[in-house]
Amino acid sequence: MSTINDTEMIIEAVLFAAGDPVPLEKLAEIIEQDKKTTRGILTNMQYKYQHASRGIMLRELDGAWQLCTKPELDPYISRLGPARKKQGLTPAAYETLAIIAYNQPVTRAYIEQIRGVNSDSVIMKLMERNLIREAGRDDAPGRPKLYETTEEFLRVFGFSSLKDLPPLEMNEIPEVVEKMPVD
Amino acid sequence: MKSALTDACTLRLNNFEGPFDLLFYLIEKNKIDIYDIPIFEITEQYMAYLTAMQEMDLEIASEFLVMAATLLHIKSCMLLPRREEAAAEELDPREELVLKLVTYKKYKEFSQILKDRESYWEKAHYKLPEAIPVIQQEEELEVSPLILRQCMVDVLNRSRERMNDVSRKMQRILDHEKVSLRTKIREILGLLAKGMRFCFSRIFSPLTRSRIEIATGFLALLEVVKIGRAEVDQPVAFGEIYVTPRKPEKKKDNHDIGEGSGEP
């Protein structure tokens, strides 16, 4: 039987080697504990990383766990070498992503109703960036494709899960959306 | 007419994501309460933008025209005189547009939040996964030293026979034609008739056996098993094969043996 510190050591090593997010189930299997206990250990570790003078933090992404550097330390990390500047998203892409995030899985028609413009190319771009993916088809006539956000979405925008999305205060909205004509 | 308005358009035109975006810009610019849009002014300004776009020979997306039509429709609805008693029940013609605008605004606000969060979280750095080498787990065979010893003794015996008996090589060539499947089957059936369990290796004399004889013997054994006269069992891979007699099924018996061995 290993002590808590041993377990934390094991998890830290595994997550470091894995690089990618490791699902909770897998971690539980590795340290031979049940999922609830494992989750407790991880949350505890997360707290420790956050509040100790550590350069690493522990992130939860849709039930999987990953190590990354603390964003505050970026200025130092960028001294390592020239920074790769990622191409930012267009305002249209953020808009579309916002609609998908709150209504997923969602059809293109629905997105376009809210935005009031054709969103074909924006959706393509978001797919290319791996921020959204297809999620089957709707039962509606024409069986339109449905879209949902990805783990990458959570990572890029710093959410642990979709439950993390700030509440959208709009009580009157659902009714309105139904009333909108489908073009 | 070159006005301040057209100048503003030149700068902003391409930045509008759609008609809602343009409407918002106008509402914010005029500091209008979204729930009480002065539809006349807004329609006028909106149309001015579209005209400006046309003057600059820009292609106007159809969505902008649809919105123009909607605005004009609302405007005309509001111009119509309303009966006093019906006024209370009637929906404000602006309502649908307003609700759409409010919905759109919520998402637009959230998209700003997304943008802010992104600029913070893109500063977190991740490590690429390690290529963890897959170590092939070999199956552990548990072998007692006695078996290993026996194997070694067998190997030594065989090689000694081979080394010492050069004449056997000649003999083997001469014997070659003598080994036939039919004889071997007959031999095995003869052993089986005694009703005893025996080892496959025992059906060959250690001095005379040749590779071809063993191969033929094996084929013969398979034939015997096929016709149901024996059962074979090999507890260890590459180990000894044990042959156990089985009672023949009477009906098939003669026919199958006849075919296999060529006997009447």
Tab-separated table of C-alpha atoms in Angstrom, chain A residues 104-176:
chain	number	residue	atom	x	y	z
A	104	GLN	CA	-24.284	22.111	-28.608
A	105	PRO	CA	-24.903	19.940	-30.420
A	106	VAL	CA	-26.194	22.480	-32.858
A	107	THR	CA	-26.929	22.735	-36.579
A	108	ARG	CA	-25.498	25.285	-38.962
A	109	ALA	CA	-29.013	26.622	-39.601
A	110	TYR	CA	-29.399	27.427	-35.910
A	111	ILE	CA	-26.081	29.263	-35.832
A	112	GLU	CA	-27.054	31.239	-38.887
A	113	GLN	CA	-30.412	32.173	-37.408
A	114	ILE	CA	-28.711	33.784	-34.455
A	115	ARG	CA	-25.870	35.381	-36.372
A	116	GLY	CA	-28.005	36.449	-39.310
A	117	VAL	CA	-25.280	35.497	-41.789
A	118	ASN	CA	-24.004	32.493	-43.647
A	119	SER	CA	-21.586	30.656	-41.389
A	120	ASP	CA	-20.261	27.954	-43.679
A	121	SER	CA	-16.689	29.076	-43.963
A	122	VAL	CA	-16.460	30.030	-40.301
A	123	ILE	CA	-17.514	26.524	-39.301
A	124	MET	CA	-14.912	25.080	-41.652
A	125	LYS	CA	-12.245	27.258	-40.090
A	126	LEU	CA	-13.227	26.209	-36.571
A	127	MET	CA	-13.101	22.574	-37.634
A	128	GLU	CA	-9.614	23.110	-39.051
A	129	ARG	CA	-8.517	24.578	-35.749
A	130	ASN	CA	-9.973	21.536	-34.007
A	131	LEU	CA	-12.130	23.748	-31.807
A	132	ILE	CA	-15.344	22.093	-32.957
A	133	ARG	CA	-16.196	18.748	-34.484
A	134	GLU	CA	-19.153	17.061	-36.096
A	135	ALA	CA	-21.471	15.341	-33.668
A	136	GLY	CA	-23.767	13.211	-35.766
A	137	ARG	CA	-26.869	14.483	-37.487
A	138	ASP	CA	-30.087	16.068	-36.355
A	139	ASP	CA	-33.395	14.265	-36.846
A	140	ALA	CA	-34.826	17.295	-38.607
A	141	PRO	CA	-35.618	17.143	-42.345
A	142	GLY	CA	-32.465	16.914	-44.435
A	143	ARG	CA	-30.664	15.378	-41.441
A	144	PRO	CA	-28.368	18.395	-41.009
A	145	LYS	CA	-24.965	17.914	-39.398
A	146	LEU	CA	-24.589	18.793	-35.731
A	147	TYR	CA	-21.554	20.481	-34.249
A	148	GLU	CA	-20.050	20.475	-30.777
A	149	THR	CA	-16.954	21.867	-29.106
A	150	THR	CA	-13.828	19.799	-28.518
A	151	GLU	CA	-11.362	19.246	-25.696
A	152	GLU	CA	-9.112	21.681	-27.554
A	153	PHE	CA	-11.837	24.311	-27.076
A	154	LEU	CA	-11.713	23.769	-23.319
A	155	ARG	CA	-7.934	23.960	-23.342
A	156	VAL	CA	-7.651	27.091	-25.458
A	157	PHE	CA	-10.229	29.016	-23.447
A	158	GLY	CA	-9.262	27.705	-20.037
A	159	PHE	CA	-12.382	25.771	-19.104
A	160	SER	CA	-12.338	22.496	-17.179
A	161	SER	CA	-15.609	21.332	-18.633
A	162	LEU	CA	-18.653	22.786	-20.341
A	163	LYS	CA	-20.190	23.254	-16.892
A	164	ASP	CA	-17.570	25.943	-16.444
A	165	LEU	CA	-19.133	28.217	-19.057
A	166	PRO	CA	-20.441	31.373	-17.394
A	167	PRO	CA	-24.241	31.371	-17.257
A	168	LEU	CA	-25.839	33.201	-20.126
A	169	GLU	CA	-28.553	35.358	-18.572
A	170	MET	CA	-31.282	35.248	-21.105
A	171	ASN	CA	-34.500	33.818	-19.769
A	172	GLU	CA	-36.567	35.079	-22.612
A	173	ILE	CA	-34.307	33.749	-25.318
A	174	PRO	CA	-35.275	30.100	-25.801
A	175	GLU	CA	-38.817	31.113	-26.669
A	176	VAL	CA	-37.642	33.623	-29.208
